[in-house]
Amino acid sequence: MRELKDLVRPNVWGLKPYSSARDEFHGKASVFLDANENPWNDPYNRYPDPRQWTLKQRIAELKGVTPDSIFLGNGSDEAIDLLIRAFCEPGEENIVVIAPSYGMYGVAADVNNVECREVSLTADFDLDAEAVLNAADGRTKAIFLCSPNNPTGNNLDREAIYTILRHFDGIVVIDEAYIDFSASPSFVGELADFPNLIVLQTLSKAWGAAAIRLGMAFAAPELIAVLNKIKYPYNVNLLTQEKALELLGDTGRKDRQVKEILAERERLAALLSEPPFSYRVYPSDANFLLVDVGRATAMYEALVEKGVVVRNRDNVRMCHGCLRVTIGTREENDILLNALKECK
Ligand code: PMP
C-alpha cells in the first residue's frame, strides 16, 4: 500500500476539521451553555455525540474490532461518498468498480467528477482479479468490490479478492451490505492483515432498519480518522443512535429473521426453477434472487399491475431478461408466485 498521506487528497490531509461544541468538551457537567441549544425538550434539545461512542462500543463487541476502527454514517451510501471525496482528486483521479454491481459507486464518483472505470464480471458473475488490476493505473485511488454482489447475489471469489488486496497499492473497499445472508465469513476479520482494506456494512438489510439510515465502515484507525475528518459533525442523529443500540441489543431477533429469509430464499429459488416457471435462478448468498424470466420488462409491468413490485434489471449489463426479487415473508412470496403464474 502507498503511504496513507500519498493516497489522501492533499487538501483533505492538511484540513483542519470543524470542531463542534460536543467535540471540545468531554467529561461531566450539569449546565450546558456551550452549543446554543434550547434548554428545554430534553433529550432532543442536545446535539448528539458526534463520534457515536456508545453505539460504536456495542458494534465493536459484536464485530470483534476496536471502536476506533469504526466509522458510522447516514447509510453506507455516506461512507461511499466520503471515501471518494477523501481520496480522489476531481477531474484527475479514478476509481475501479465491477459491473454489474451497486450503482452508487458510479453515481458518487460522477457527483465528485471522478472517473469510474467499470470492469465486467466473468460470465458466471465472478471477479476477474487480473482485469480489475489491469484497469487500475497510477491515478486509481480505490477499487470497489461488492460481496455478496448486488444485483447478481453471489459471493465474489475469495482468492480473487485476496489477489486484489495484495497487489493493489490503493484502497480496496468491500461492500458487505448482504454479508449476514452469506455462507462466507466477513472480511472484517481480515482487517489486521490488510491496511488498505475498508469493509462496508449496514443496518438496512439483515437488521431490518433501512429507515433509520445507519451504515458502518470498518478499517484501520488511521483510515477511519480520514473519514471522521470530513464527515458532517453530527452525521448520525440521536434517534438513529438510540434505535440502533436497541436493535443491536437483540441479535436473536436478527438471527431468527435471517434464518427465515434464507429458508424462503431456498424455497423460492427451487419453485421458480421448476415448472410451470422453469426460470434460470442465479445462486444467491443475499436476501434476493436474480431471476432470468425472459421478457423482464413486460413481466415487471404485469406484476406492477397486480400490485407486486420487483426490480427490473433488463437494462443492466449481463442481466438482460432478469428481475431482481427481494425475499419477503412466506405470504408475500406466495403472492409473487401466484402473480407470476398469472403473468405467464
Ligand atoms: N451497498 C449495497 C450493495 C446495496 O445494495 C445497498 C442498498 N441497496 C447499499 C450499499 C446501501 O445501503 P445503505 O442503506 O446502508 O445506504
mmCIF file of N, CA and C in Angstrom, residues 48-50 52 55 72-75 78 212-215 231-241:
data_model
loop_
_atom_site.group_PDB
_atom_site.id
_atom_site.type_symbol
_atom_site.label_atom_id
_atom_site.label_comp_id
_atom_site.label_asym_id
_atom_site.label_seq_id
_atom_site.Cartn_x
_atom_site.Cartn_y
_atom_site.Cartn_z
ATOM 1 N N PRO A 48 -26.279 15.383 19.295
ATOM 2 C CA PRO A 48 -25.864 14.020 19.660
ATOM 3 C C PRO A 48 -24.342 13.892 19.687
ATOM 4 N N ASP A 49 -23.875 12.788 20.232
ATOM 5 C CA ASP A 49 -22.435 12.506 20.262
ATOM 6 C C ASP A 49 -21.917 12.444 18.821
ATOM 7 N N PRO A 50 -21.007 13.355 18.450
ATOM 8 C CA PRO A 50 -20.551 13.383 17.054
ATOM 9 C C PRO A 50 -19.806 12.120 16.634
ATOM 10 N N GLN A 52 -20.391 9.056 18.198
ATOM 11 C CA GLN A 52 -21.277 7.914 18.468
ATOM 12 C C GLN A 52 -20.579 6.798 19.267
ATOM 13 N N LEU A 55 -22.635 3.682 20.758
ATOM 14 C CA LEU A 55 -23.054 2.765 19.692
ATOM 15 C C LEU A 55 -21.850 2.011 19.127
ATOM 16 N N LEU A 72 -19.296 5.489 11.431
ATOM 17 C CA LEU A 72 -20.740 5.348 11.249
ATOM 18 C C LEU A 72 -21.267 6.518 10.425
ATOM 19 N N GLY A 73 -22.185 6.195 9.518
ATOM 20 C CA GLY A 73 -22.704 7.251 8.658
ATOM 21 C C GLY A 73 -24.172 7.087 8.346
ATOM 22 N N ASN A 74 -24.679 8.041 7.616
ATOM 23 C CA ASN A 74 -26.082 8.072 7.192
ATOM 24 C C ASN A 74 -26.266 7.050 6.057
ATOM 25 N N GLY A 75 -26.293 5.774 6.434
ATOM 26 C CA GLY A 75 -26.296 4.688 5.467
ATOM 27 C C GLY A 75 -24.885 4.437 4.970
ATOM 28 N N GLU A 78 -23.264 7.100 2.654
ATOM 29 C CA GLU A 78 -22.436 8.230 3.097
ATOM 30 C C GLU A 78 -20.953 7.858 3.056
ATOM 31 N N ILE A 212 -33.782 3.865 9.449
ATOM 32 C CA ILE A 212 -33.033 4.712 10.405
ATOM 33 C C ILE A 212 -31.719 5.211 9.815
ATOM 34 N N ARG A 213 -31.284 4.643 8.678
ATOM 35 C CA ARG A 213 -30.069 5.074 7.979
ATOM 36 C C ARG A 213 -28.839 4.942 8.870
ATOM 37 N N LEU A 214 -28.331 3.745 8.988
ATOM 38 C CA LEU A 214 -27.059 3.579 9.673
ATOM 39 C C LEU A 214 -26.159 2.641 8.874
ATOM 40 N N GLY A 215 -25.088 3.219 8.377
ATOM 41 C CA GLY A 215 -24.081 2.446 7.656
ATOM 42 C C GLY A 215 -22.807 2.399 8.472
ATOM 43 N N LYS A 231 -16.444 14.213 7.622
ATOM 44 C CA LYS A 231 -17.891 13.997 7.760
ATOM 45 C C LYS A 231 -18.559 15.237 8.354
ATOM 46 N N TYR A 232 -19.883 15.351 8.187
ATOM 47 C CA TYR A 232 -20.606 16.385 8.907
ATOM 48 C C TYR A 232 -20.468 16.099 10.399
ATOM 49 N N PRO A 233 -20.373 17.142 11.222
ATOM 50 C CA PRO A 233 -20.115 16.898 12.647
ATOM 51 C C PRO A 233 -21.138 15.951 13.297
ATOM 52 N N TYR A 234 -22.406 16.169 13.021
ATOM 53 C CA TYR A 234 -23.438 15.334 13.677
ATOM 54 C C TYR A 234 -24.146 14.485 12.629
ATOM 55 N N ASN A 235 -23.396 13.641 11.942
ATOM 56 C CA ASN A 235 -23.943 12.935 10.778
ATOM 57 C C ASN A 235 -24.903 11.805 11.136
ATOM 58 N N VAL A 236 -24.870 11.337 12.384
ATOM 59 C CA VAL A 236 -25.831 10.296 12.791
ATOM 60 C C VAL A 236 -26.662 10.854 13.945
ATOM 61 N N ASN A 237 -27.940 11.011 13.717
ATOM 62 C CA ASN A 237 -28.781 11.691 14.710
ATOM 63 C C ASN A 237 -29.066 10.827 15.926
ATOM 64 N N LEU A 238 -29.576 11.456 16.974
ATOM 65 C CA LEU A 238 -29.792 10.751 18.243
ATOM 66 C C LEU A 238 -30.805 9.624 18.105
ATOM 67 N N LEU A 239 -31.891 9.868 17.375
ATOM 68 C CA LEU A 239 -32.931 8.832 17.233
ATOM 69 C C LEU A 239 -32.328 7.580 16.610
ATOM 70 N N THR A 240 -31.490 7.780 15.611
ATOM 71 C CA THR A 240 -30.844 6.641 14.949
ATOM 72 C C THR A 240 -29.883 5.930 15.896
ATOM 73 N N GLN A 241 -29.104 6.700 16.631
ATOM 74 C CA GLN A 241 -28.147 6.073 17.559
ATOM 75 C C GLN A 241 -28.894 5.245 18.608
#
